[in-house]
Short mmCIF file of C-alpha atoms in Angstrom, two decimals:
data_model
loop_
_atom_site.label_atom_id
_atom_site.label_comp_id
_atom_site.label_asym_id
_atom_site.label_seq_id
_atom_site.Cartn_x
_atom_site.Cartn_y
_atom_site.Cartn_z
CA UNK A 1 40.99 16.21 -48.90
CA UNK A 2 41.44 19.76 -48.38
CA UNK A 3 42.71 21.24 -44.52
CA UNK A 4 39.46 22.17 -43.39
CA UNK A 5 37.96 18.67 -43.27
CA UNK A 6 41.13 17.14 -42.01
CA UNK A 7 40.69 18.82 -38.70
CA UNK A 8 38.92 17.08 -36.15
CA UNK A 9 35.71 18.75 -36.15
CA UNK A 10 37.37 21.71 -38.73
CA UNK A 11 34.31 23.03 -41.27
CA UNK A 12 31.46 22.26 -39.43
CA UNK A 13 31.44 24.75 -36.98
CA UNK A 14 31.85 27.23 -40.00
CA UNK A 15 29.03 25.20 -41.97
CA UNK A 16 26.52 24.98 -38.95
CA UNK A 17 26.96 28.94 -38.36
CA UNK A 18 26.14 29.62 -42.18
CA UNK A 19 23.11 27.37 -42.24
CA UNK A 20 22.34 29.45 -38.64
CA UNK A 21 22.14 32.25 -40.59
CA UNK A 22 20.78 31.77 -43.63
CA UNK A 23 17.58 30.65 -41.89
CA UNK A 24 17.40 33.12 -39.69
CA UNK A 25 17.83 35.35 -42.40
CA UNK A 26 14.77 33.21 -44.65
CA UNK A 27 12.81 33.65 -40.99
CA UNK A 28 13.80 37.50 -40.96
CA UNK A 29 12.21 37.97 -44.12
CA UNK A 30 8.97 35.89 -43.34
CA UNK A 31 8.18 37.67 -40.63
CA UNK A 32 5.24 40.44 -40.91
CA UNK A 33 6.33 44.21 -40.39
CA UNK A 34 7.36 45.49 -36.97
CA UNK A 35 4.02 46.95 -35.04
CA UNK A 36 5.04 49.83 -32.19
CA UNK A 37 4.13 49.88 -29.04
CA UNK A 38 0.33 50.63 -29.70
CA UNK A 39 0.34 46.97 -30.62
CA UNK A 40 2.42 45.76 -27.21
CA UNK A 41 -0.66 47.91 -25.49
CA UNK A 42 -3.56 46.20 -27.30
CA UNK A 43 -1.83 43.06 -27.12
CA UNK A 44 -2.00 43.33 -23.07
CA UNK A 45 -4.76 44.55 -22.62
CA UNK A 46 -6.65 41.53 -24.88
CA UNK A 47 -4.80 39.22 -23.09
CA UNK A 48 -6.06 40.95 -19.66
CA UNK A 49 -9.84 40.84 -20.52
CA UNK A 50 -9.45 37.28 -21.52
CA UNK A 51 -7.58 36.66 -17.84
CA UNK A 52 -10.58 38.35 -16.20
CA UNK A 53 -13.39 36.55 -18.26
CA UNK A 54 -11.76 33.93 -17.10
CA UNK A 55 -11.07 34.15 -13.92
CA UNK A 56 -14.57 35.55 -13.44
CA UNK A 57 -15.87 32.30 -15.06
CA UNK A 58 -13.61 30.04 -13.40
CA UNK A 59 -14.88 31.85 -10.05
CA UNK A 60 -18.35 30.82 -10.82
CA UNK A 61 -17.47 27.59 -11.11
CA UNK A 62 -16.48 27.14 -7.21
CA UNK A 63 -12.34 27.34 -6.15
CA UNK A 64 -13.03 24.80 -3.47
CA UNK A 65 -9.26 24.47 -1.62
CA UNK A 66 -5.87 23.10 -2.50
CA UNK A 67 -6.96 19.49 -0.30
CA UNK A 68 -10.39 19.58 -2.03
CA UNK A 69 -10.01 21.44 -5.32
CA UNK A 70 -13.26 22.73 -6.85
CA UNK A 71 -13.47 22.73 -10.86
CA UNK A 72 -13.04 26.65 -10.88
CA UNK A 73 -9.87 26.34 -9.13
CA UNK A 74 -6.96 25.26 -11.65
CA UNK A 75 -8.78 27.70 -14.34
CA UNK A 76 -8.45 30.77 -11.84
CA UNK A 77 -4.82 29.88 -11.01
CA UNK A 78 -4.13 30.02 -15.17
CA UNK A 79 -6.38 33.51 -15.47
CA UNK A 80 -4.37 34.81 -12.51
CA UNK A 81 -0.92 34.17 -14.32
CA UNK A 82 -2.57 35.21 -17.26
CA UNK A 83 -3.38 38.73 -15.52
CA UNK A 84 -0.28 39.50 -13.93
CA UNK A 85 1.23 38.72 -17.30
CA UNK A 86 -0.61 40.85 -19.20
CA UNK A 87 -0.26 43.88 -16.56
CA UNK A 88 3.91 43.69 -16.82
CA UNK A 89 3.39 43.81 -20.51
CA UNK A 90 1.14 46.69 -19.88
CA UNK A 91 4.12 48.13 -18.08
CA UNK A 92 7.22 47.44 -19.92
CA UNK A 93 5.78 46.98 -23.58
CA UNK A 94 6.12 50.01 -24.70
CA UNK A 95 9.35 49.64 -24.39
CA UNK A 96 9.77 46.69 -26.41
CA UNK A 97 10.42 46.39 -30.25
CA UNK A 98 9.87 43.02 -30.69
CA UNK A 99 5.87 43.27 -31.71
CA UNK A 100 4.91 42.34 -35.17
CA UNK A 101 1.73 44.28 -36.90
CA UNK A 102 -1.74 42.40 -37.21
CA UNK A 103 -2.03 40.21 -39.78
CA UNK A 104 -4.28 37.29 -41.58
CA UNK A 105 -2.13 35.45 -38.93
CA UNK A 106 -3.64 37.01 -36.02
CA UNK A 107 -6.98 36.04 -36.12
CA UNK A 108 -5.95 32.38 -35.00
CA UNK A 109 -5.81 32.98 -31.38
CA UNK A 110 -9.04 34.77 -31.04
CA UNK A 111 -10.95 31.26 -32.94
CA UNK A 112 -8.87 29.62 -30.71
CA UNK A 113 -10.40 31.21 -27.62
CA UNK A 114 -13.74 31.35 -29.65
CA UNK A 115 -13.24 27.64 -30.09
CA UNK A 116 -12.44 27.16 -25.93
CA UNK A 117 -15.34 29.57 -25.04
CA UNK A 118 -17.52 27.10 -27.14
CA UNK A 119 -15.99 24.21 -25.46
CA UNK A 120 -17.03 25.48 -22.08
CA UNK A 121 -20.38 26.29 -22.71
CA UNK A 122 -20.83 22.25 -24.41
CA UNK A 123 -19.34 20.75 -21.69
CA UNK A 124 -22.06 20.74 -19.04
CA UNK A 125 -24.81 20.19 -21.70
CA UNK A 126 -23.15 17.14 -23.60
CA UNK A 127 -20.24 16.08 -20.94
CA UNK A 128 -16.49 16.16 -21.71
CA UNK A 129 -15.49 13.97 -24.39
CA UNK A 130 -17.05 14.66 -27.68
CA UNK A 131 -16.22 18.43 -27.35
CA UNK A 132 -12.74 17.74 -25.79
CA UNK A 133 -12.29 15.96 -28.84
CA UNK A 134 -13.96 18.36 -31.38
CA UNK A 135 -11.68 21.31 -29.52
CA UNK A 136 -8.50 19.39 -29.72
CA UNK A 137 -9.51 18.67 -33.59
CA UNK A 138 -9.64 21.88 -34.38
CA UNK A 139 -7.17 23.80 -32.85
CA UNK A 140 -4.70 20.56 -34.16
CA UNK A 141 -5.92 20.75 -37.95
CA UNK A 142 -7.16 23.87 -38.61
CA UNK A 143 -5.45 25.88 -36.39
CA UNK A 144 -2.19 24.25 -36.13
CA UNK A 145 -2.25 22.86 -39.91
CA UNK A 146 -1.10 19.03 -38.50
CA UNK A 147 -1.99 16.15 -40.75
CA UNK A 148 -5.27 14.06 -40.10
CA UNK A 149 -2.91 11.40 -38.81
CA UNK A 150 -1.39 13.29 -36.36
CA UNK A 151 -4.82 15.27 -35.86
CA UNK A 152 -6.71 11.89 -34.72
CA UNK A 153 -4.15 10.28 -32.70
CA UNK A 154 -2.97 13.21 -30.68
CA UNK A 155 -6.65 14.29 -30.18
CA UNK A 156 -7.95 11.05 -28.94
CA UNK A 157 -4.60 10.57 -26.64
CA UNK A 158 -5.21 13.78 -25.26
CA UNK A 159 -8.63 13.27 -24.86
CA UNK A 160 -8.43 10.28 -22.86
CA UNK A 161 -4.91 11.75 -20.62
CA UNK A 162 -6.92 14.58 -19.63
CA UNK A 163 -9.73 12.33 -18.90
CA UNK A 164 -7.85 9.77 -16.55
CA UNK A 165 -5.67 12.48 -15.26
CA UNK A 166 -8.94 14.39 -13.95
CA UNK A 167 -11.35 11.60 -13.39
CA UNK A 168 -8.97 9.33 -11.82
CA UNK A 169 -5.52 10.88 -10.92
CA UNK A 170 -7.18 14.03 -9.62
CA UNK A 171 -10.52 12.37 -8.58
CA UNK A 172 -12.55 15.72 -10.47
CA UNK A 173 -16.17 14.52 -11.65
CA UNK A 174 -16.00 15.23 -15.45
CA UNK A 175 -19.86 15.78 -16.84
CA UNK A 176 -20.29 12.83 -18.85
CA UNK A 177 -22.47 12.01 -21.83
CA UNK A 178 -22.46 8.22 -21.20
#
């Protein structure tokens, strides 16, 4: 047995900080090219129309108040934080070099949101479930590449937490198909 691994705890420190950087070195080549700061710009201000589509649409849908919460209101809390997100990377992201150039990659998040957009507009005509579930489906195995395992039981979990958490926890009426 040589020195190294007669030390208590001698080699693995040294082992675990190689394996540390070989993968961030694997990662470091994986990643797509750096972008500049035009890309920090059109990164905010994508994310800022989405915040104000949706705090527009979450407006429509009545705030109500914090005692008797209206369906709008959560929603316009999320698009707020998603605005005054979007305006400090406005701010400070040109400054930043940590932006990556557009790729096959980017395209996910907008059929995400093209995906949520299409959940909203099914929910009041066929109720929650069936395109909770279709929405969680996709954005699990499509998006997210999970197996169809995973896909169906996370979905339908999620599906039915969100559904007592709102229906019953929260006491929001859902739109219902059944």
């Amino acid at each position: 047995m040589s020195d190294e691994h007669s030390r208590p705890g001698g080699g693995r420190g040294d082992i675990l900080a190689e394996l540390e950087a070989e993968v961030a070195h694997e990662l470091e080549e994986q990643r797509p090219p750096a972008g500049g700061p035009a890309y920090q710009v059109a990164a905010a201000l994508v994310t800022l129309a989405v915040g104000v589509l949706g705090a527009v649409l979450a407006y429509g849908y009545g705030l109500g108040s914090l005692r008797r919460p209206g369906p709008g209101l959560w929603p316009f809390v999320i698009s707020t934080a998603i605005i005054a997100l979007s305006v400090v990377l406005l701010v400070v992201g040109r400054r930043l070099t940590d932006s990556e150039q557009f790729s096959r990659a980017s395209v996910l998040p907008l059929v995400g949101l093209v995906t949520f957009v299409g959940f909203a507009f099914l929910l009041p005509v066929i109720g929650f479930e069936i395109p909770a579930l279709l929405l969680s489906i996709v954005w699990l195995r499509f998006l997210g590449g999970e197996s169809w395992r995973s896909t169906i039981a996370v979905s339908v979990g999620t599906v039915a937490a969100f559904y007592a958490l709102f229906l019953y926890g929260l006491g929001i009426p859902l739109p219902h198909l059944f």
